[in-house]
PDB file of C-alpha atoms in Angstrom:
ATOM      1  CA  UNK K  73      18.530  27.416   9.831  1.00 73.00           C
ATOM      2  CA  UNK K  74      16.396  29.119   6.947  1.00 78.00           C
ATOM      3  CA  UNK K  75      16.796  28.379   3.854  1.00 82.00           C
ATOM      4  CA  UNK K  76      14.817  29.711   0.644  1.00 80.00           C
ATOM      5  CA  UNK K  77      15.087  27.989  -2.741  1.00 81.00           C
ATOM      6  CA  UNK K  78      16.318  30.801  -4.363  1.00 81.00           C
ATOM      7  CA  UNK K  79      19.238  30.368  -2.286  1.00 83.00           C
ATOM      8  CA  UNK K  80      19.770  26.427  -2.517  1.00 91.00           C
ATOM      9  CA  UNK K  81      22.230  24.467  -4.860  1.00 94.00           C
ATOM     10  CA  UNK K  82      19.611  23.923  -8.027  1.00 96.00           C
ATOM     11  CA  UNK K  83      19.997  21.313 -10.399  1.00 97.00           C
ATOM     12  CA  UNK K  84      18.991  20.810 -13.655  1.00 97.00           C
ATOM     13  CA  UNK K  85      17.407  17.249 -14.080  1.00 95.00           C
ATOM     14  CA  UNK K  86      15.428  15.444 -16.801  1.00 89.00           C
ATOM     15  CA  UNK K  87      13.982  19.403 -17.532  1.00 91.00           C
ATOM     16  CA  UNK K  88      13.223  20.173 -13.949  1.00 97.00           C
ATOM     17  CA  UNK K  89      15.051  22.254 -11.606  1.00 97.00           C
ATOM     18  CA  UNK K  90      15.345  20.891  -8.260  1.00 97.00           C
ATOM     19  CA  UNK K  91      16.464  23.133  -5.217  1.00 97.00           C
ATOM     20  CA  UNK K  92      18.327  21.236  -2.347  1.00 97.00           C
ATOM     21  CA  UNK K  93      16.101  23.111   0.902  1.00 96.00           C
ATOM     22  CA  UNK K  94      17.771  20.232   3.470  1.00 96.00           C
ATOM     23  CA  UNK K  95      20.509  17.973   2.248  1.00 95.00           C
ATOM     24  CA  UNK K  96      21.661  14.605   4.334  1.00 95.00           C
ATOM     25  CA  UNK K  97      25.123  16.567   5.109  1.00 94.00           C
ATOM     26  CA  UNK K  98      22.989  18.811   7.369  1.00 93.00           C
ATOM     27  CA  UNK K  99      20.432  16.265   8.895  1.00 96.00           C
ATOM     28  CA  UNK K 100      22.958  13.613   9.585  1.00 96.00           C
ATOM     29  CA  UNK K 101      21.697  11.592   6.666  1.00 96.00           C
ATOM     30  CA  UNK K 102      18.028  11.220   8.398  1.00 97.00           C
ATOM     31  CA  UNK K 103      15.780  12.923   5.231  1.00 97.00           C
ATOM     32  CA  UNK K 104      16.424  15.470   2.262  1.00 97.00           C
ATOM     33  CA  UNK K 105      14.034  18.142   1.590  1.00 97.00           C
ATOM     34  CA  UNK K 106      13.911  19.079  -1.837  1.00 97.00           C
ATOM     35  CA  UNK K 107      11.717  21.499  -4.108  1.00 97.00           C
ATOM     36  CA  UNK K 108      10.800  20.726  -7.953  1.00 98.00           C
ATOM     37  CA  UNK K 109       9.879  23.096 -10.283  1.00 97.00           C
ATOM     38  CA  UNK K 110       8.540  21.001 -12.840  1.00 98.00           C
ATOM     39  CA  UNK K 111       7.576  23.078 -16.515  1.00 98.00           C
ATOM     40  CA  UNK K 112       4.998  21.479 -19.095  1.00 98.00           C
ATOM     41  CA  UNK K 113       6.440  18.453 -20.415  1.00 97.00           C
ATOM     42  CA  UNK K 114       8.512  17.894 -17.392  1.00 96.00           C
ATOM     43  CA  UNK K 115       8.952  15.183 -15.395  1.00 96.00           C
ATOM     44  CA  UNK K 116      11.379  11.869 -14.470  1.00 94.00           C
ATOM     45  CA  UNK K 117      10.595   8.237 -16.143  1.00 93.00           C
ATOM     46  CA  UNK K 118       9.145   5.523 -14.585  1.00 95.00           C
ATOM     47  CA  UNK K 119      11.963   4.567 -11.934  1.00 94.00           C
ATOM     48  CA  UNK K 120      12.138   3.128  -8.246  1.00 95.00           C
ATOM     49  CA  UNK K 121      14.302   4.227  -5.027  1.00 91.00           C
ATOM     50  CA  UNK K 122      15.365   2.634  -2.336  1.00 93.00           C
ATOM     51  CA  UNK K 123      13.996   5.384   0.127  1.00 94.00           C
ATOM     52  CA  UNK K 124      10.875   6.741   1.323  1.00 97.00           C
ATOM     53  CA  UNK K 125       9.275   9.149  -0.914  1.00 97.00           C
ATOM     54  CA  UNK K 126       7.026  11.846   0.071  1.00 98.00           C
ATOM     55  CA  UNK K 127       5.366  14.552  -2.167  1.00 98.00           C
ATOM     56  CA  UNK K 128       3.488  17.718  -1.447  1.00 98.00           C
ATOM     57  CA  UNK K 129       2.394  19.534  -4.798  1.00 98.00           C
ATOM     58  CA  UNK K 130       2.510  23.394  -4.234  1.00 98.00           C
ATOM     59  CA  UNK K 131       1.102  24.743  -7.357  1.00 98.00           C
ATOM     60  CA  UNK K 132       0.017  23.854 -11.007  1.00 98.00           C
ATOM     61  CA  UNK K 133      -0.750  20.030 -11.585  1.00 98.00           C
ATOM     62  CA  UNK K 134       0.766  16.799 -11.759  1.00 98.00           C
ATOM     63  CA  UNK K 135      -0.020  13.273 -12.620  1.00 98.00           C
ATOM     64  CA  UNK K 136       1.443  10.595 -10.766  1.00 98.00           C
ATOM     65  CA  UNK K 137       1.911   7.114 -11.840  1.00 97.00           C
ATOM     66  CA  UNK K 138       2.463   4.884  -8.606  1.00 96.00           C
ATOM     67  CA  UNK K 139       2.454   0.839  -9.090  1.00 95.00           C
ATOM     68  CA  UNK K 140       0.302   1.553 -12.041  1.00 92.00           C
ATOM     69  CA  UNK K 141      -2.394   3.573 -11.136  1.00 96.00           C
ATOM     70  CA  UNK K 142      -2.671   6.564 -12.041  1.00 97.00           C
ATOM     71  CA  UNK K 143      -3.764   9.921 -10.332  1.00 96.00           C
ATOM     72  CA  UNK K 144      -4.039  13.839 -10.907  1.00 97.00           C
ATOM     73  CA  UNK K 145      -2.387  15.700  -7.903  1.00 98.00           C
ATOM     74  CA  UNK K 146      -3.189  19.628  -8.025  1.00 98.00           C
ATOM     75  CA  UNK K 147      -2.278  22.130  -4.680  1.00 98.00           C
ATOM     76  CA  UNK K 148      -2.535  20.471  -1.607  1.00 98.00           C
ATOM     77  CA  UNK K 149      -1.907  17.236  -2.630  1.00 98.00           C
ATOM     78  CA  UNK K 150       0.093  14.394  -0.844  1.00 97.00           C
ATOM     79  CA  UNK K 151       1.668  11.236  -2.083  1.00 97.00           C
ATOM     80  CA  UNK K 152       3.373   8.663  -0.603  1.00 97.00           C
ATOM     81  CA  UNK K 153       5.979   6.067  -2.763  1.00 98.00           C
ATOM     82  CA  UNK K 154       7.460   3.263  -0.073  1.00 97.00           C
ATOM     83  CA  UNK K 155      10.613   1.939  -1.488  1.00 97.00           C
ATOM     84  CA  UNK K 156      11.111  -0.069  -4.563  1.00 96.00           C
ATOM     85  CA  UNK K 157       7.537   1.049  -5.612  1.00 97.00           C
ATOM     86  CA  UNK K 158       7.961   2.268  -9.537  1.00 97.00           C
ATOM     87  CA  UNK K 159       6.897   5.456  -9.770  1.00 97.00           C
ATOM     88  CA  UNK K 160       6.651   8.910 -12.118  1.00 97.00           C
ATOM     89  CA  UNK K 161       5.259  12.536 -12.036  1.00 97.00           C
ATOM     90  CA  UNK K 162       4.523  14.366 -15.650  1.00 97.00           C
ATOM     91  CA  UNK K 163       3.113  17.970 -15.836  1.00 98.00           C
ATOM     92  CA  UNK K 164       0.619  17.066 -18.429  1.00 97.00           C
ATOM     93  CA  UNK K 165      -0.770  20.959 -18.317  1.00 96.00           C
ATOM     94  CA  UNK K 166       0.356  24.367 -19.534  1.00 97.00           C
ATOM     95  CA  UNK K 167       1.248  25.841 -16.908  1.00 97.00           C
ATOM     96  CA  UNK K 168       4.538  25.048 -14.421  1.00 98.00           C
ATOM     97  CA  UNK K 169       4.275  22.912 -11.085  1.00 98.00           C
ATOM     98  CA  UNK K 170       5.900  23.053  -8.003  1.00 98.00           C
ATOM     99  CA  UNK K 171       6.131  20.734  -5.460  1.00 98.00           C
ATOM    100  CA  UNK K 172       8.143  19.295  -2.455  1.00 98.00           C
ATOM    101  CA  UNK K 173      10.074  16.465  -2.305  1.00 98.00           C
ATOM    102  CA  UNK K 174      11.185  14.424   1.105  1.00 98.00           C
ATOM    103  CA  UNK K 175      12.897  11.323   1.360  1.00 97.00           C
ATOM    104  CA  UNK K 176      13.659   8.787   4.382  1.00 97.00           C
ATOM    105  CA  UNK K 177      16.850   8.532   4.533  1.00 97.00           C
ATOM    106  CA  UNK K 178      18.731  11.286   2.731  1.00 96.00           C
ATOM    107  CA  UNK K 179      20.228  10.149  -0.764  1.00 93.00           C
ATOM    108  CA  UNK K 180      18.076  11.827  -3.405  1.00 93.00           C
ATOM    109  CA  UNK K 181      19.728  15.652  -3.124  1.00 94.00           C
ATOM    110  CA  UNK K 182      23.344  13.185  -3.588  1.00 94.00           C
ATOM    111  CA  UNK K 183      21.876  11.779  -6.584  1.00 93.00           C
ATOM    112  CA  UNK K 184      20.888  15.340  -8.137  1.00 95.00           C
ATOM    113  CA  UNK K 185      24.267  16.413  -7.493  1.00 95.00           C
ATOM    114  CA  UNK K 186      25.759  13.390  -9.060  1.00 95.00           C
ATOM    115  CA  UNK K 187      23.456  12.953 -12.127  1.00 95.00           C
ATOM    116  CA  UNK K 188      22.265  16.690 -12.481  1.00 95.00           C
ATOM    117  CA  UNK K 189      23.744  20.364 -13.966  1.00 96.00           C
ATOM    118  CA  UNK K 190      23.890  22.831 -11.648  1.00 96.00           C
ATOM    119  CA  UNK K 191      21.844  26.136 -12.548  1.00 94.00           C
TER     120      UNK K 191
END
């Protein structure tokens, strides 16, 4: 399967805009693979999950809050958020982010479709 964002259910949540690339109906609830697009200003609130979180920042810049330290993730970054861990990204800069967004198991691409407006 191939799959671009551009053609992926998109939701609109807390600002962002967050393409579903691999959802947990097609990986038999093992992971979702999702893609932010986070603009200046954007970002979720502190929160915690009960999956694995894993975080690749594509482009622009992004500062994560993990367990309360905080760090400045531009391209090529990786992060890693174990469950329960509370947790936040903000773009803090002028210019949009991207960034990808996996989680072990699937749940968070059910929660966007739940919670967010489709765009």
């Amino acid at each position: 399967m191939i799959r671009t964002a551009e053609l992926s259910e998109k939701f609109a949540v807390a600002g962002d805009v967050y393409a579903l690339l691999a959802t947990g109906e097609e990986t038999g609830g093992a992971y979702s693979l999702i893609e932010a697009r986070v603009p200046p200003g954007g970002g979720p609130p502190p929160h915690t999950q009960n999956d694995l979180e894993l975080f690749y920042v594509i482009s622009g810049e992004l500062t994560f809050s993990v367990a309360g330290t905080e760090l400045t993730a531009g391209p090529g970054s990786y992060l890693r958020v174990d469950p329960g861990v509370l947790h936040a990204f903000r773009n803090r800069s002028a210019r949009p982010a991207t960034m990808l967004i996996q989680t072990f198991p699937a749940g968070l691409d059910a929660y966007f479709r739940e919670v967010g407006r489709s765009v």
